[in-house]
mmCIF file of C-alpha atoms in Angstrom:
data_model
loop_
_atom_site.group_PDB
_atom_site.id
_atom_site.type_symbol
_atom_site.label_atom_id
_atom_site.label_comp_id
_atom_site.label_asym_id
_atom_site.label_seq_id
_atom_site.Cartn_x
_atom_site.Cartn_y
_atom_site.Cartn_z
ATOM 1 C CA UNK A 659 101.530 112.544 129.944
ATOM 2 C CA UNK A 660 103.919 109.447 130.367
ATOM 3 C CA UNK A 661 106.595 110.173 132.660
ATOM 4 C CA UNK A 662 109.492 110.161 129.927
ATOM 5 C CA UNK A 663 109.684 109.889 126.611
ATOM 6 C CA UNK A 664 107.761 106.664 124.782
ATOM 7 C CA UNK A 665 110.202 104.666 123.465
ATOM 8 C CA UNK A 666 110.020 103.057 119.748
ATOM 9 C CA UNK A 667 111.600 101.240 116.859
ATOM 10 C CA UNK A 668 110.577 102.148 113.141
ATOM 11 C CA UNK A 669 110.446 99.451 110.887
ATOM 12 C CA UNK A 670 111.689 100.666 107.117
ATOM 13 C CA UNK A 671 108.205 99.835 106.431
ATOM 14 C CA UNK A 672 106.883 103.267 108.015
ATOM 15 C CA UNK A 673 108.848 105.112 106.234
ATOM 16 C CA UNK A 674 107.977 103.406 103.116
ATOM 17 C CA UNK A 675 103.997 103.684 103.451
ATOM 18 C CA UNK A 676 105.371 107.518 104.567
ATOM 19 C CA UNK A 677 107.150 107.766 101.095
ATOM 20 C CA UNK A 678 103.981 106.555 99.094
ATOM 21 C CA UNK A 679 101.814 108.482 101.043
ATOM 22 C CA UNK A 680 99.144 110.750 98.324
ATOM 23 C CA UNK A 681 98.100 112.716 101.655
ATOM 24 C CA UNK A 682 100.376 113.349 104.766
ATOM 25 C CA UNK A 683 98.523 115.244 106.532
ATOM 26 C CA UNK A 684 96.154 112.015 106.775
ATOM 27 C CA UNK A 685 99.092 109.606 107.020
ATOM 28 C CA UNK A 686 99.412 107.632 110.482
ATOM 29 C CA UNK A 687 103.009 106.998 108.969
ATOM 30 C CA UNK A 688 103.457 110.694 108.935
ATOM 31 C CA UNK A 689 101.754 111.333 112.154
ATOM 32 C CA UNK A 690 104.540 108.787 113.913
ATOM 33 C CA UNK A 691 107.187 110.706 112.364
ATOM 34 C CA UNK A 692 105.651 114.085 113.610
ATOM 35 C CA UNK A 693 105.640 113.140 116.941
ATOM 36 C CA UNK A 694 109.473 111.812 116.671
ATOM 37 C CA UNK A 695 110.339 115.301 115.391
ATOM 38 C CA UNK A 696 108.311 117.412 117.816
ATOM 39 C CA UNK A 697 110.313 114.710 120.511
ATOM 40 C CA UNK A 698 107.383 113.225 122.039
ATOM 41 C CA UNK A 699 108.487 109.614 121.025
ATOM 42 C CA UNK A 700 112.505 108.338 121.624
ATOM 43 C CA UNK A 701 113.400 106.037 118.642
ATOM 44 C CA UNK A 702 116.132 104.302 118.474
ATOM 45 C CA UNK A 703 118.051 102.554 115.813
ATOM 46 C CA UNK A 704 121.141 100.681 114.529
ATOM 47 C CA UNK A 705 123.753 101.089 112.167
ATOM 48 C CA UNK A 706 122.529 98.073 110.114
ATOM 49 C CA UNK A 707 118.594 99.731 110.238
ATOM 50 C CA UNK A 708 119.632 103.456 108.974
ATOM 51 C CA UNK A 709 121.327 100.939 105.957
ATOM 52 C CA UNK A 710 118.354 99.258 105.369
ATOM 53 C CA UNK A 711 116.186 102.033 105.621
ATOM 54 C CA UNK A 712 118.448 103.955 103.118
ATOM 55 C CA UNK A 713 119.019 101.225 100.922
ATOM 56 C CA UNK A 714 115.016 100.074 100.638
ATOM 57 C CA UNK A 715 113.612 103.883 100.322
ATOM 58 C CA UNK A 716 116.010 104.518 97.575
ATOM 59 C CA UNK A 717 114.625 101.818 95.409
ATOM 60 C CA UNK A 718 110.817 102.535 96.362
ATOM 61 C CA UNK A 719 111.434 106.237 95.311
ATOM 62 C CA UNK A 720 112.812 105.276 92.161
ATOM 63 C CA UNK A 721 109.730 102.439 91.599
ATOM 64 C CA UNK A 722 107.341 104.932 92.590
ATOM 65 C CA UNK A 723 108.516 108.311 90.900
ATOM 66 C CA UNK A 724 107.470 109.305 87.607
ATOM 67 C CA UNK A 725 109.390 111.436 85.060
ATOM 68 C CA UNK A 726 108.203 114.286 86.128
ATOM 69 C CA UNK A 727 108.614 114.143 90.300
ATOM 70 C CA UNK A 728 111.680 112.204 90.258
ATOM 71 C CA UNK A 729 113.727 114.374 91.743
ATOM 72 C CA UNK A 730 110.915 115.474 94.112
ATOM 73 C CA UNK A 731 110.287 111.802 95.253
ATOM 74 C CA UNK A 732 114.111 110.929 96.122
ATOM 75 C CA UNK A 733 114.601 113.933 97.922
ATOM 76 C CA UNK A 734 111.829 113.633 99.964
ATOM 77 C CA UNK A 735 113.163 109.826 100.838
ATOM 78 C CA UNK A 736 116.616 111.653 102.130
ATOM 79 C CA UNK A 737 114.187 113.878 103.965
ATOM 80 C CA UNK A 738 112.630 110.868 105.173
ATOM 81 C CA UNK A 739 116.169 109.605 106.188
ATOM 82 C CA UNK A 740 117.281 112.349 107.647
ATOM 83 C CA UNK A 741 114.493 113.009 109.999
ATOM 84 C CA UNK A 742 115.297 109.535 111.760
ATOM 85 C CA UNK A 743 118.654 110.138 111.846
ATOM 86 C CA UNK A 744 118.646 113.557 113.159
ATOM 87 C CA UNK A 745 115.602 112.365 115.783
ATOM 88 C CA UNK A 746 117.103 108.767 116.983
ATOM 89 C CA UNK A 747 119.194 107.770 119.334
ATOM 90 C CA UNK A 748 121.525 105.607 117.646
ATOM 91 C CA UNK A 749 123.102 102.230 119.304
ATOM 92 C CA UNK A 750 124.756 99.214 119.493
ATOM 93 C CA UNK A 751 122.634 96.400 120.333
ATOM 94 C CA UNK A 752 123.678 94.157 123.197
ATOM 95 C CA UNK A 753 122.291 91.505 122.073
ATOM 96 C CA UNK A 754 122.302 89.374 118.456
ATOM 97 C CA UNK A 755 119.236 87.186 117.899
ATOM 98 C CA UNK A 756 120.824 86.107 114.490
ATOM 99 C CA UNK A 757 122.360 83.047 116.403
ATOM 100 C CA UNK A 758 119.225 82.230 118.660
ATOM 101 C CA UNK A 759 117.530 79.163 117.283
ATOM 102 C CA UNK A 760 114.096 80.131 119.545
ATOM 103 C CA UNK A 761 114.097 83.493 117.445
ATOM 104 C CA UNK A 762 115.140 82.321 114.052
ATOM 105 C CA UNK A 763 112.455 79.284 114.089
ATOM 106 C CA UNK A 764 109.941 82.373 114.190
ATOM 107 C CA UNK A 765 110.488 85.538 112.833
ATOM 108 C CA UNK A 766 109.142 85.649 109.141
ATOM 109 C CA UNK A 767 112.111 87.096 107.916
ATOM 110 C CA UNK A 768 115.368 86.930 109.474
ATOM 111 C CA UNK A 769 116.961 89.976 107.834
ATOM 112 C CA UNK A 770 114.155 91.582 110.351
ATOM 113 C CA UNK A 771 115.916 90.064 113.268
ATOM 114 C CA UNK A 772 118.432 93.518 113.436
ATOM 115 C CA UNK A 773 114.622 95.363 114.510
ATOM 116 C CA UNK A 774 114.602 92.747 117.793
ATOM 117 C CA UNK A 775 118.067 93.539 118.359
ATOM 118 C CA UNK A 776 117.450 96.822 118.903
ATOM 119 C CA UNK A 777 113.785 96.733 120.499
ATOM 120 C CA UNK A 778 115.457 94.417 123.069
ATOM 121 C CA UNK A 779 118.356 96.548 123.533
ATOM 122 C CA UNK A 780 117.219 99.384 123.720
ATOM 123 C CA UNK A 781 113.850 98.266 126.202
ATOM 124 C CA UNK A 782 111.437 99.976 123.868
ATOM 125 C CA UNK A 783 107.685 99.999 124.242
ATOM 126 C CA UNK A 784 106.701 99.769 120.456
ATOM 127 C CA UNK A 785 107.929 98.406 117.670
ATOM 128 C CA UNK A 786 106.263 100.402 114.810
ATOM 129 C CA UNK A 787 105.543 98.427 111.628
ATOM 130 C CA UNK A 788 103.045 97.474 108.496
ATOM 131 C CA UNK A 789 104.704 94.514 108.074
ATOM 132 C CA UNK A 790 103.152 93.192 111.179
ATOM 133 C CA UNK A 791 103.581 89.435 109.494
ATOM 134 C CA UNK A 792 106.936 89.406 109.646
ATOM 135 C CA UNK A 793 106.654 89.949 113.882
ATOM 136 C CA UNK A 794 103.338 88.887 114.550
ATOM 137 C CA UNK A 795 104.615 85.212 115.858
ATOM 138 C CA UNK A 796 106.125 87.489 118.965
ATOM 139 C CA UNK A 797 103.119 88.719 119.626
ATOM 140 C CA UNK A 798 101.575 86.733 123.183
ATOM 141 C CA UNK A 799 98.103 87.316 122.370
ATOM 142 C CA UNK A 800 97.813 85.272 119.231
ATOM 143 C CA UNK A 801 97.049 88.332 116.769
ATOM 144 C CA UNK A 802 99.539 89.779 114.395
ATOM 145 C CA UNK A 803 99.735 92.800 116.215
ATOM 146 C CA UNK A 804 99.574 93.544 120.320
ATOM 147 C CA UNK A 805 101.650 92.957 122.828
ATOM 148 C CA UNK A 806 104.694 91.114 122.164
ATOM 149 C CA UNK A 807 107.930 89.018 124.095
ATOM 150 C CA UNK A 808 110.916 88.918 123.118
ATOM 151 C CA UNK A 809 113.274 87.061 125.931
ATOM 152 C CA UNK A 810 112.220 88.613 128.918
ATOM 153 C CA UNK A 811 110.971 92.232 127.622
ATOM 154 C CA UNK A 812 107.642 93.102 126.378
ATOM 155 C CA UNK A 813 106.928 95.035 124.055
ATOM 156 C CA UNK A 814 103.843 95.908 121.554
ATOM 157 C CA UNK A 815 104.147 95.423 118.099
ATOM 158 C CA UNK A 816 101.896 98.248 116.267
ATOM 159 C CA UNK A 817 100.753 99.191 113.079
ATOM 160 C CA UNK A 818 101.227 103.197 112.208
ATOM 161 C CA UNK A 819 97.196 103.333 112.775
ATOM 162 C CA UNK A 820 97.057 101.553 115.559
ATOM 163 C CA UNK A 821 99.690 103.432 117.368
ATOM 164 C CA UNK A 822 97.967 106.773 116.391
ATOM 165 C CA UNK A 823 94.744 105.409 117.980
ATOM 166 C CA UNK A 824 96.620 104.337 121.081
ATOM 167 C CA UNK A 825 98.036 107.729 121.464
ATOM 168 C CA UNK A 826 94.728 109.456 120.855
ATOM 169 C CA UNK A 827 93.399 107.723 123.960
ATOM 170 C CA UNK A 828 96.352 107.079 126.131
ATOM 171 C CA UNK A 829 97.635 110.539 125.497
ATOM 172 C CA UNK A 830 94.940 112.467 123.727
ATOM 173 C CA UNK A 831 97.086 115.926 124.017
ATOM 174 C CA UNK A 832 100.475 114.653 122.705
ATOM 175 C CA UNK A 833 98.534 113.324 119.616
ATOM 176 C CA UNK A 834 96.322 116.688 119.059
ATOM 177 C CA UNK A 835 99.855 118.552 118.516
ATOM 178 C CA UNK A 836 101.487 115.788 116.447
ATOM 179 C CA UNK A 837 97.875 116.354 114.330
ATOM 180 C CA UNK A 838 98.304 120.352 114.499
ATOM 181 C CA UNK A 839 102.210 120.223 113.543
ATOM 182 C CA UNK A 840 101.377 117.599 110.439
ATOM 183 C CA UNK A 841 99.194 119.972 109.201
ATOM 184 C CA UNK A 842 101.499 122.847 109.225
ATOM 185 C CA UNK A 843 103.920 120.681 107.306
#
């Protein structure tokens, strides 16, 4: 068991592939947000990330919902939402990349650059993400995903997948009951 809480940043793009998801209780997406909301993991986020987040989920339920589960699709993007909200720890970064030349000659996409904010600020161990592209130049290793430096704090950027995996063998009984509790969903 670690000795506190692990501590993460969601990327929008979890809770998108969580949105599109045919089968949750398969869904590494889903099984990250499980184990927020059974508190085994201590996200955090930012003012400008719950926007995004609101703002990009609203669109992808209305791209991806038919006639008939409309109404189904966009509420399950609030529930989506509101489980990070009510499950995060919500902060001010100390820091703004935005301005730091190093940062902005790599990222992929600086509207991402709010995600390292927060990572940074808040010293967590993961940043969770399927858009490992857009953060894979942070990454030490070479790879798109792995572990990552940002400044002086490392971090590892990880895929939903890959973060289930590492919890399976870094902390095989945390990640049986984030399996059992998805399936009771």
């Amino acid at each position: 068991m670690p000795r506190g809480k692990i501590r993460t940043v969601f990327d929008t793009s979890i809770l998108v592939s969580a949105l599109k998801s045919r089968s949750p209780s398969k869904s590494p997406a889903w099984f990250c947000l499980t184990c927020l909301k059974e508190k085994f993991l201590e996200n955090y986020v930012s003012s400008e990330i719950i926007e995004e987040m609101k703002f990009t989920l609203a669109i992808i339920a209305i791209e991806v919902a038919s006639k008939t589960n409309r109404k189904g699709v966009l509420a399950l993007a609030d529930e989506l939402i509101e489980l990070i909200q009510r499950n995060s720890k919500k902060i001010v970064p100390k820091v703004d990349f935005s301005r730091d030349q190093s940062v902005i000659r790599i990222i992929k996409d600086e509207s991402d650059i709010k995600f390292l904010n927060v990572v940074y600020s808040a010293k967590a161990k993961f940043l969770l993400t399927q858009n490992t592209g857009h953060f894979g130049n942070f990454v030490v290793s070479g790879g798109k995903t792995g572990k990552a430096k940002i400044r002086q704090h490392y971090f590892n950027v990880m895929t939903a997948r890959e973060f289930q995996s590492y919890l399976s063998s870094a902390y095989p009984k945390i990640a049986e009951k984030c399996k059992k509790k998805r399936k009771k969903s």
